[in-house]
Amino acid sequence: RKNYERTKVVSVDVSEHACKKYGHETRDISCWAPNRKFDLVICQSVLQYLDDQAARSAIKNLAKATKHVLFFEVPTKSDLRNTVDRDVTDFEIYSRTGIWYCNELKKYFTQAGAGLWVAKSSTIVLYELEGPQR
């Protein structure tokens, strides 16, 4: 934040412990959306803790919060089988396919690759190779 003094960072978490430790606002993304949009929204390893209905609501709220770009990361069923470190990964989660997440995100965003999703309402222009392949 020192290098970007004009940058406003808002961070939220449902965990009171995390909020105290890291200075987040206490919020549940499945039932809360900010009253303004942000240029960049980051949702990293969150939605696997929500049931399907709450995860859908959270994605809708992420769309309401995103002016331009969402960075989205969540372990999928395939990741849990083939990618994650089983010794340090929490498996008490709702496991979903990548297709499930893509179908929900595509209602509001265009996939740009590398975990980036551009809001359909954004003015950002993607080159052919940055957007979804036909």
Coordinates of C-alpha atoms in Angstrom, one line a residue:
R1 CA 0.0 0.0 0.0
K2 CA 3.0 2.3 0.6
N3 CA 3.8 2.3 -3.1
Y4 CA 0.3 2.9 -4.2
E5 CA -1.1 5.5 -1.8
R6 CA -4.1 6.2 -3.9
T7 CA -5.1 2.5 -4.0
K8 CA -8.0 1.6 -1.8
V9 CA -8.0 -2.0 -0.5
V10 CA -11.1 -3.5 1.1
S11 CA -10.8 -7.0 2.4
V12 CA -13.6 -9.1 3.8
D13 CA -13.8 -12.5 5.6
V14 CA -16.4 -14.5 7.4
S15 CA -13.9 -15.6 10.0
E16 CA -13.7 -13.3 13.1
H17 CA -10.2 -14.7 13.8
A18 CA -9.0 -13.7 10.3
C19 CA -10.6 -10.3 10.5
K20 CA -8.9 -9.5 13.8
K21 CA -5.6 -10.9 12.7
Y22 CA -5.5 -9.3 9.2
G23 CA -7.8 -6.3 9.5
H24 CA -10.6 -7.6 7.3
E25 CA -14.2 -6.4 7.5
T26 CA -16.4 -9.2 8.8
R27 CA -18.8 -10.2 5.9
D28 CA -20.4 -13.3 4.5
I29 CA -20.0 -13.0 0.7
S30 CA -23.0 -15.3 0.1
C31 CA -25.4 -12.6 1.5
W32 CA -23.4 -9.4 1.2
A33 CA -22.4 -7.2 -1.8
P34 CA -20.7 -3.9 -1.5
N35 CA -22.6 -0.7 -2.4
R36 CA -19.9 0.1 -5.0
K37 CA -17.9 -1.7 -7.6
F38 CA -14.1 -2.4 -7.6
D39 CA -11.7 -2.4 -10.5
L40 CA -10.2 -5.7 -9.2
V41 CA -11.9 -8.3 -7.0
I42 CA -9.9 -11.3 -5.6
C43 CA -11.7 -14.4 -4.4
Q44 CA -9.1 -17.0 -3.5
S45 CA -10.0 -20.4 -2.1
V46 CA -13.3 -19.3 -0.5
L47 CA -16.3 -20.8 -2.3
Q48 CA -15.4 -24.5 -1.6
Y49 CA -16.7 -23.8 2.0
L50 CA -20.2 -22.8 0.8
D51 CA -23.0 -25.1 -0.3
D52 CA -24.3 -24.8 -3.9
Q53 CA -26.9 -22.2 -3.2
A54 CA -24.6 -20.0 -1.1
A55 CA -21.8 -20.4 -3.7
R56 CA -24.2 -19.2 -6.5
S57 CA -25.2 -16.3 -4.3
A58 CA -21.6 -15.5 -3.7
I59 CA -20.8 -15.5 -7.4
K60 CA -23.7 -13.2 -8.1
N61 CA -22.4 -10.9 -5.3
L62 CA -18.9 -11.0 -6.7
A63 CA -20.3 -9.9 -10.1
K64 CA -22.1 -7.0 -8.3
A65 CA -18.7 -6.0 -6.8
T66 CA -16.6 -6.3 -9.9
K67 CA -16.3 -3.3 -12.2
H68 CA -13.6 -4.9 -14.5
V69 CA -11.8 -8.0 -13.4
L70 CA -12.3 -10.9 -10.9
F71 CA -9.4 -13.1 -10.0
F72 CA -11.0 -16.4 -9.0
E73 CA -9.3 -19.5 -7.6
V74 CA -10.9 -22.5 -6.0
P75 CA -9.9 -26.2 -5.8
T76 CA -12.1 -28.3 -8.1
K77 CA -12.8 -32.1 -7.9
S78 CA -10.0 -32.7 -10.4
D79 CA -7.6 -30.5 -8.3
L80 CA -8.4 -32.4 -5.2
R81 CA -7.6 -35.7 -7.0
N82 CA -4.5 -34.7 -8.9
T83 CA -3.0 -31.4 -7.9
V84 CA -3.2 -30.3 -4.2
D85 CA -0.8 -31.3 -1.5
R86 CA -3.0 -33.7 0.5
D87 CA -1.0 -33.1 3.7
V88 CA -1.9 -29.4 4.0
T89 CA -5.2 -29.2 2.1
D90 CA -8.5 -28.9 3.9
F91 CA -10.8 -31.7 2.6
E92 CA -13.9 -30.7 4.7
I93 CA -15.4 -28.7 1.8
Y94 CA -18.0 -28.8 -1.0
S95 CA -16.2 -30.4 -3.9
R96 CA -17.4 -29.2 -7.4
T97 CA -16.3 -29.6 -10.9
G98 CA -14.5 -26.9 -12.9
I99 CA -17.5 -27.0 -15.3
W100 CA -19.9 -26.1 -12.4
Y101 CA -17.8 -23.0 -11.5
C102 CA -17.4 -22.0 -15.2
N103 CA -21.1 -22.3 -15.9
E104 CA -21.9 -20.1 -12.9
L105 CA -19.2 -17.5 -13.6
K106 CA -20.1 -17.3 -17.3
K107 CA -23.5 -15.8 -16.4
Y108 CA -21.6 -12.6 -15.4
F109 CA -18.1 -12.8 -16.7
T110 CA -15.9 -13.7 -19.7
Q111 CA -13.0 -16.0 -19.0
A112 CA -9.7 -14.4 -19.8
G113 CA -7.4 -17.1 -18.5
A114 CA -5.0 -17.5 -15.6
G115 CA -7.8 -17.2 -13.1
L116 CA -9.0 -13.9 -14.5
W117 CA -12.6 -13.2 -15.4
V118 CA -13.7 -10.0 -17.0
A119 CA -17.1 -8.6 -16.0
K120 CA -19.5 -8.6 -19.0
S121 CA -20.4 -5.0 -18.1
S122 CA -16.7 -3.9 -18.3
T123 CA -15.3 -1.7 -21.0
I124 CA -12.1 -3.8 -21.1
V125 CA -11.4 -5.1 -24.6
L126 CA -9.9 -8.6 -24.9
Y127 CA -7.8 -9.7 -27.8
E128 CA -8.8 -12.9 -29.5
L129 CA -6.3 -15.1 -27.6
E130 CA -7.2 -13.6 -24.2
G131 CA -10.9 -14.6 -24.4
P132 CA -12.7 -17.9 -24.6
Q133 CA -11.7 -20.1 -27.5
R134 CA -14.3 -21.1 -30.0

